[in-house]
C-alpha cells in the first residue's frame, strides 16, 4: 500500500546539558544546536524508512530554521509545508537530565515561529496528498495549533484516511488548557493510539491490572489499535482481535530524547504499509533502541537496513 504520512507541529533546535542534574539555574555547558521537535523527528524517521513524509510547521528566517529544513530535506521529508516567517525566530528547547528517564525542559515554542502556525499555513493541495495524519500531544500548545490539527483531521478523515495520536505529554505543558481539551476531541478520531506507560497516570490509571480495562474502553470507543511504549521493558500492541508483547533491548542509553517518536514513526508507517502488527511492533522497538544510542534528538533516526542489522545482532 502506498502511504503518505503527514504531521503538524513544532520544529525547533535543542540544546542538551552536558552534566547530569545540571539544571538551568546556573551556568553550564550544552551540546547543540540539534534539529528537533517531536513531529519533526517523527517525520524524519518515516522518511528514512523510505515512506512518503510531509511536515507542516513554521521556522524563523534564521540559521536555526535553515538548519532544520536542510536536515529534513536531506533525509527525504517533503518540506514544502514548512513556512519561513520573517518576523519570528525559530523555536528552541533546553534539556537537562535527572536520570535516563527523567528530564527537565525549558521550551520557547508558543512565542516562536512554530507557535505562530495557524490553519492558514496548511496548504490544502499538500494535505490532499496525505492518507494518514499523525498527531503529537506536545504540539497542542495553542488554539491556533489545535485549529490546524482539526483542519487536517477533517480533511484526512473525509477521504477515508486514518489518524494516529501519540500524547507525548511533557510535564512543563500540563498547565496549558488547550492540550487537555484537545485530547478528548482527538481520541474520537484516533485509529492508532501510542501512549507510553509513564503517561497512563495522566489518564487516571497506574500500569498493571487496570491497563486491560482501559484498553478495552479505548477499543470500544472506536480506537482500532493501542500501542503502549514501555521503554527498556519493550512494548505492547492491542486490538479487538489480537495482542502482542515484545521485550526491550539491552542497549546503553546515550540520549532518550526522540526514541518514542522514532518508535511511533516506525510502527505507524510499517503497519500502514501492510506489515503484521507484531512485525511492526518488533521493528518499532528496535528503532527506538537505536534512537537512544545516539546523542541528539534526531540523530538516532535509522533506515530499514540499519534496523534489520540491529535486530540480527539482538535476536
Tab-separated table of C-alpha atoms in Angstrom:
chain	number	residue	atom	x	y	z
A	1	UNK	CA	0.000	0.000	0.000
A	2	UNK	CA	1.268	3.470	-0.921
A	3	UNK	CA	1.301	5.545	2.273
A	4	UNK	CA	1.810	9.295	2.577
A	5	UNK	CA	2.028	10.367	6.202
A	6	UNK	CA	1.782	13.971	7.332
A	7	UNK	CA	2.204	15.585	10.711
A	8	UNK	CA	1.915	19.110	12.090
A	9	UNK	CA	3.713	20.848	14.922
A	10	UNK	CA	6.872	22.173	16.445
A	11	UNK	CA	10.150	22.405	14.562
A	12	UNK	CA	12.929	23.758	16.725
A	13	UNK	CA	16.516	23.461	17.850
A	14	UNK	CA	17.518	21.657	21.016
A	15	UNK	CA	20.408	22.105	23.433
A	16	UNK	CA	21.375	19.238	25.764
A	17	UNK	CA	23.005	19.762	29.157
A	18	UNK	CA	26.382	18.035	29.328
A	19	UNK	CA	26.191	17.137	33.027
A	20	UNK	CA	23.589	15.075	34.857
A	21	UNK	CA	21.369	17.200	37.118
A	22	UNK	CA	22.883	20.312	35.568
A	23	UNK	CA	19.615	22.241	35.661
A	24	UNK	CA	19.110	25.721	34.311
A	25	UNK	CA	19.714	27.946	37.321
A	26	UNK	CA	23.493	28.103	36.995
A	27	UNK	CA	25.954	28.437	34.099
A	28	UNK	CA	26.751	25.168	32.359
A	29	UNK	CA	27.808	23.657	29.076
A	30	UNK	CA	25.360	22.332	26.476
A	31	UNK	CA	25.603	20.236	23.324
A	32	UNK	CA	23.792	21.630	20.312
A	33	UNK	CA	22.053	23.044	18.436
A	34	UNK	CA	20.359	19.879	17.183
A	35	UNK	CA	17.344	19.723	14.845
A	36	UNK	CA	14.357	18.751	16.966
A	37	UNK	CA	10.637	18.845	17.643
A	38	UNK	CA	8.635	15.652	18.191
A	39	UNK	CA	6.652	15.923	14.917
A	40	UNK	CA	9.864	16.676	13.017
A	41	UNK	CA	11.639	13.636	14.474
A	42	UNK	CA	8.601	11.511	13.591
A	43	UNK	CA	8.571	12.854	10.025
A	44	UNK	CA	12.308	12.309	9.641
A	45	UNK	CA	12.078	8.693	10.789
A	46	UNK	CA	9.192	7.975	8.400
A	47	UNK	CA	11.244	9.360	5.511
A	48	UNK	CA	14.378	7.439	6.446
A	49	UNK	CA	12.357	4.224	6.273
A	50	UNK	CA	11.546	5.067	2.665
A	51	UNK	CA	7.930	6.198	3.074
A	52	UNK	CA	6.417	9.492	1.885
A	53	UNK	CA	6.572	12.007	4.725
A	54	UNK	CA	5.243	15.567	4.901
A	55	UNK	CA	5.661	18.059	7.753
A	56	UNK	CA	3.689	21.257	8.295
A	57	UNK	CA	5.453	23.753	10.561
A	58	UNK	CA	6.983	27.228	10.742
A	59	UNK	CA	10.553	28.409	11.328
A	60	UNK	CA	12.161	31.803	11.511
A	61	UNK	CA	14.235	33.359	8.768
A	62	UNK	CA	17.425	32.452	10.624
A	63	UNK	CA	20.262	29.923	10.702
A	64	UNK	CA	18.344	27.583	13.047
A	65	UNK	CA	15.457	27.447	10.607
A	66	UNK	CA	17.771	26.850	7.669
A	67	UNK	CA	19.499	24.013	9.540
A	68	UNK	CA	16.211	22.269	10.319
A	69	UNK	CA	14.855	22.497	6.786
A	70	UNK	CA	18.133	21.317	5.267
A	71	UNK	CA	18.313	18.321	7.597
A	72	UNK	CA	14.742	17.191	6.925
A	73	UNK	CA	15.120	17.665	3.168
A	74	UNK	CA	18.367	15.674	3.195
A	75	UNK	CA	16.598	12.760	4.873
A	76	UNK	CA	13.739	12.786	2.381
A	77	UNK	CA	10.981	14.705	4.163
A	78	UNK	CA	8.750	16.844	1.949
A	79	UNK	CA	9.484	20.301	3.398
A	80	UNK	CA	7.035	22.176	1.142
A	81	UNK	CA	4.694	22.538	4.125
A	82	UNK	CA	7.257	24.432	6.234
A	83	UNK	CA	6.692	28.196	6.225
A	84	UNK	CA	9.543	30.640	6.863
A	85	UNK	CA	8.333	33.609	8.921
A	86	UNK	CA	10.360	36.794	8.590
A	87	UNK	CA	9.216	38.359	11.867
A	88	UNK	CA	9.695	35.396	14.214
A	89	UNK	CA	12.597	33.275	15.413
A	90	UNK	CA	12.904	29.508	15.247
A	91	UNK	CA	11.762	27.714	18.400
A	92	UNK	CA	14.181	26.229	20.908
A	93	UNK	CA	14.328	23.789	23.806
A	94	UNK	CA	16.885	23.244	26.540
A	95	UNK	CA	17.071	19.829	28.185
A	96	UNK	CA	18.651	18.762	31.475
A	97	UNK	CA	18.719	15.118	32.582
A	98	UNK	CA	17.985	13.970	36.107
A	99	UNK	CA	18.250	10.338	35.036
A	100	UNK	CA	17.841	8.262	31.884
A	101	UNK	CA	14.096	8.529	32.261
A	102	UNK	CA	13.591	11.966	33.864
A	103	UNK	CA	14.239	15.195	32.003
A	104	UNK	CA	13.551	18.868	32.600
A	105	UNK	CA	12.809	21.178	29.679
A	106	UNK	CA	12.652	24.880	29.003
A	107	UNK	CA	10.661	25.439	25.812
A	108	UNK	CA	10.477	28.514	23.619
A	109	UNK	CA	7.555	27.463	21.442
A	110	UNK	CA	4.353	29.497	21.925
A	111	UNK	CA	6.108	32.769	21.056
A	112	UNK	CA	8.394	31.337	18.381
A	113	UNK	CA	7.766	30.733	14.671
A	114	UNK	CA	6.262	27.265	15.155
A	115	UNK	CA	3.928	28.674	17.803
A	116	UNK	CA	2.503	31.052	15.217
A	117	UNK	CA	1.387	28.254	12.897
A	118	UNK	CA	-2.318	28.511	12.036
A	119	UNK	CA	-4.758	26.590	9.870
A	120	UNK	CA	-3.982	29.108	7.111
A	121	UNK	CA	-0.439	27.709	6.912
A	122	UNK	CA	-1.809	24.277	5.958
A	123	UNK	CA	-1.758	24.089	2.164
A	124	UNK	CA	-4.870	22.139	1.124
A	125	UNK	CA	-3.213	20.813	-2.040
A	126	UNK	CA	-0.376	19.322	0.002
A	127	UNK	CA	-2.739	17.955	2.644
A	128	UNK	CA	-4.790	16.241	-0.071
A	129	UNK	CA	-1.775	14.047	-0.853
A	130	UNK	CA	-1.843	12.518	2.628
A	131	UNK	CA	-3.806	9.419	3.561
A	132	UNK	CA	-2.609	9.363	7.164
A	133	UNK	CA	-2.231	12.129	9.746
A	134	UNK	CA	-0.102	11.760	12.883
A	135	UNK	CA	-0.642	13.987	15.923
A	136	UNK	CA	1.817	14.708	18.732
A	137	UNK	CA	0.307	15.852	22.033
A	138	UNK	CA	3.298	18.128	22.609
A	139	UNK	CA	2.088	20.218	19.657
A	140	UNK	CA	-1.259	21.070	21.254
A	141	UNK	CA	0.042	24.184	22.991
A	142	UNK	CA	-2.161	26.846	21.401
A	143	UNK	CA	-5.660	27.295	19.989
A	144	UNK	CA	-4.038	28.162	16.663
A	145	UNK	CA	-2.262	24.812	16.534
A	146	UNK	CA	-5.374	22.915	17.641
A	147	UNK	CA	-7.356	24.579	14.837
A	148	UNK	CA	-4.702	23.458	12.351
A	149	UNK	CA	-4.969	19.912	13.722
A	150	UNK	CA	-8.763	19.966	13.321
A	151	UNK	CA	-8.399	21.087	9.706
A	152	UNK	CA	-6.050	18.192	8.971
A	153	UNK	CA	-8.188	15.631	10.799
A	154	UNK	CA	-11.339	16.660	8.938
A	155	UNK	CA	-9.546	16.628	5.595
A	156	UNK	CA	-7.898	13.227	6.008
A	157	UNK	CA	-10.953	11.572	7.532
A	158	UNK	CA	-13.223	12.946	4.786
A	159	UNK	CA	-11.083	10.989	2.310
A	160	UNK	CA	-11.251	7.776	4.398
A	161	UNK	CA	-7.734	8.309	5.697
A	162	UNK	CA	-6.505	7.347	9.164
A	163	UNK	CA	-5.185	9.168	12.239
A	164	UNK	CA	-2.583	8.201	14.835
A	165	UNK	CA	-2.072	10.001	18.135
A	166	UNK	CA	0.917	9.997	20.497
A	167	UNK	CA	0.038	12.001	23.655
A	168	UNK	CA	3.770	12.748	24.178
A	169	UNK	CA	2.998	14.537	27.437
A	170	UNK	CA	5.538	16.984	28.863
A	171	UNK	CA	5.006	17.966	32.485
A	172	UNK	CA	6.062	21.511	31.597
A	173	UNK	CA	2.973	21.765	29.358
A	174	UNK	CA	0.292	20.175	31.532
A	175	UNK	CA	-0.986	23.590	32.664
A	176	UNK	CA	-1.893	24.505	29.084
A	177	UNK	CA	-5.712	24.196	28.868
A	178	UNK	CA	-5.698	23.789	25.087
A	179	UNK	CA	-3.845	20.481	25.451
A	180	UNK	CA	-6.225	18.657	27.791
A	181	UNK	CA	-9.294	19.996	25.964
A	182	UNK	CA	-7.972	18.783	22.618
A	183	UNK	CA	-7.104	15.279	23.846
A	184	UNK	CA	-10.712	14.111	24.088
A	185	UNK	CA	-11.611	15.541	20.694
A	186	UNK	CA	-8.639	13.867	19.001
A	187	UNK	CA	-9.295	10.484	20.626
A	188	UNK	CA	-12.713	10.451	18.957
A	189	UNK	CA	-10.935	10.336	15.584
A	190	UNK	CA	-7.920	8.216	16.504
A	191	UNK	CA	-7.271	4.897	14.753
A	192	UNK	CA	-3.844	4.193	16.295
A	193	UNK	CA	-3.113	5.400	19.845
A	194	UNK	CA	0.506	5.311	21.070
A	195	UNK	CA	0.893	6.297	24.754
A	196	UNK	CA	3.862	5.395	26.921
A	197	UNK	CA	3.228	3.501	30.131
A	198	UNK	CA	4.546	6.516	32.042
A	199	UNK	CA	1.604	8.527	30.708
A	200	UNK	CA	-1.074	6.153	31.959
A	201	UNK	CA	-1.479	8.017	35.236
A	202	UNK	CA	-2.455	11.126	33.232
A	203	UNK	CA	-5.456	9.128	32.049
A	204	UNK	CA	-6.326	8.124	35.619
A	205	UNK	CA	-4.514	4.802	35.594
A	206	UNK	CA	-1.489	3.118	37.009
A	207	UNK	CA	0.191	0.475	34.891
A	208	UNK	CA	-0.844	-3.046	35.802
A	209	UNK	CA	-4.172	-4.764	36.297
A	210	UNK	CA	-6.242	-1.763	35.192
A	211	UNK	CA	-4.436	-1.488	31.872
A	212	UNK	CA	-6.516	-4.106	30.049
A	213	UNK	CA	-9.788	-2.491	31.175
A	214	UNK	CA	-8.545	0.869	29.962
A	215	UNK	CA	-7.521	-0.618	26.615
A	216	UNK	CA	-10.919	-2.287	26.278
A	217	UNK	CA	-12.614	1.088	26.811
A	218	UNK	CA	-10.460	2.675	24.109
A	219	UNK	CA	-11.260	-0.124	21.669
A	220	UNK	CA	-14.982	0.160	22.466
A	221	UNK	CA	-14.715	3.920	21.863
A	222	UNK	CA	-13.536	3.284	18.332
A	223	UNK	CA	-9.744	3.336	18.618
A	224	UNK	CA	-8.653	0.448	16.425
A	225	UNK	CA	-5.142	-0.135	17.713
A	226	UNK	CA	-3.457	0.675	21.033
A	227	UNK	CA	0.330	0.542	21.272
A	228	UNK	CA	1.917	1.081	24.685
A	229	UNK	CA	5.591	2.052	24.768
A	230	UNK	CA	7.457	0.724	27.807
A	231	UNK	CA	10.979	1.969	27.200
A	232	UNK	CA	13.627	-0.559	28.236
A	233	UNK	CA	10.856	-3.068	29.018
A	234	UNK	CA	9.638	-3.219	25.423
A	235	UNK	CA	6.153	-2.510	24.098
A	236	UNK	CA	2.642	-3.926	23.732
A	237	UNK	CA	0.017	-3.941	20.993
A	238	UNK	CA	-3.740	-4.388	21.482
A	239	UNK	CA	-6.657	-4.603	19.084
A	240	UNK	CA	-10.083	-6.239	19.281
A	241	UNK	CA	-8.684	-9.438	17.761
A	242	UNK	CA	-5.072	-9.735	18.904
A	243	UNK	CA	-2.380	-8.562	21.279
A	244	UNK	CA	1.395	-8.802	21.238
A	245	UNK	CA	4.165	-8.023	23.693
A	246	UNK	CA	7.852	-7.591	22.884
A	247	UNK	CA	10.791	-7.264	25.258
A	248	UNK	CA	13.234	-4.378	25.245
A	249	UNK	CA	16.824	-4.479	24.020
A	250	UNK	CA	19.780	-4.233	26.424
A	251	UNK	CA	21.439	-1.152	24.912
A	252	UNK	CA	23.339	1.694	26.513
A	253	UNK	CA	21.244	4.826	26.879
A	254	UNK	CA	23.096	7.844	25.495
A	255	UNK	CA	20.105	10.150	24.954
A	256	UNK	CA	16.445	9.055	25.276
A	257	UNK	CA	15.005	12.160	23.603
A	258	UNK	CA	13.300	11.234	20.344
A	259	UNK	CA	13.172	7.479	20.970
A	260	UNK	CA	9.390	7.422	21.355
A	261	UNK	CA	8.988	9.483	18.186
A	262	UNK	CA	11.169	7.040	16.222
A	263	UNK	CA	9.234	4.109	17.691
A	264	UNK	CA	5.902	5.638	16.708
A	265	UNK	CA	7.025	6.545	13.204
A	266	UNK	CA	8.323	3.051	12.566
A	267	UNK	CA	5.236	1.286	13.877
A	268	UNK	CA	2.754	3.536	12.107
A	269	UNK	CA	4.483	3.589	8.716
A	270	UNK	CA	5.213	-0.143	8.589
A	271	UNK	CA	1.760	-1.111	9.871
A	272	UNK	CA	0.040	1.135	7.348
A	273	UNK	CA	2.253	-0.302	4.625
A	274	UNK	CA	0.777	-3.721	5.354
A	275	UNK	CA	3.167	-5.332	7.820
A	276	UNK	CA	1.554	-7.511	10.529
A	277	UNK	CA	1.115	-5.743	13.873
A	278	UNK	CA	3.663	-7.987	15.598
A	279	UNK	CA	6.283	-7.336	12.920
A	280	UNK	CA	5.711	-3.580	13.023
A	281	UNK	CA	5.946	-3.669	16.833
A	282	UNK	CA	9.285	-5.505	16.766
A	283	UNK	CA	10.738	-3.106	14.214
A	284	UNK	CA	9.459	-0.114	16.160
A	285	UNK	CA	11.045	-1.437	19.331
A	286	UNK	CA	14.382	-1.805	17.567
A	287	UNK	CA	14.047	1.671	16.045
A	288	UNK	CA	13.530	3.203	19.496
A	289	UNK	CA	16.543	1.328	20.832
A	290	UNK	CA	18.727	2.650	18.027
A	291	UNK	CA	17.489	6.169	18.740
A	292	UNK	CA	18.636	6.165	22.377
A	293	UNK	CA	22.133	5.103	21.371
A	294	UNK	CA	22.896	8.462	19.702
A	295	UNK	CA	23.231	11.924	21.252
A	296	UNK	CA	20.777	14.401	19.797
A	297	UNK	CA	17.010	14.064	19.370
A	298	UNK	CA	17.063	13.448	15.603
A	299	UNK	CA	20.488	11.858	15.344
A	300	UNK	CA	19.167	8.387	16.113
A	301	UNK	CA	16.693	8.058	13.223
A	302	UNK	CA	17.511	4.944	11.210
A	303	UNK	CA	16.970	3.210	7.884
A	304	UNK	CA	15.364	-0.187	7.339
A	305	UNK	CA	18.793	-1.666	6.696
A	306	UNK	CA	20.149	-0.314	9.993
A	307	UNK	CA	17.144	-1.631	11.924
A	308	UNK	CA	17.413	-5.042	10.256
A	309	UNK	CA	21.121	-5.229	11.106
A	310	UNK	CA	20.399	-4.269	14.718
A	311	UNK	CA	17.729	-6.962	15.019
A	312	UNK	CA	20.090	-9.585	13.601
A	313	UNK	CA	22.634	-8.701	16.281
A	314	UNK	CA	19.995	-8.740	19.027
A	315	UNK	CA	17.728	-11.727	18.263
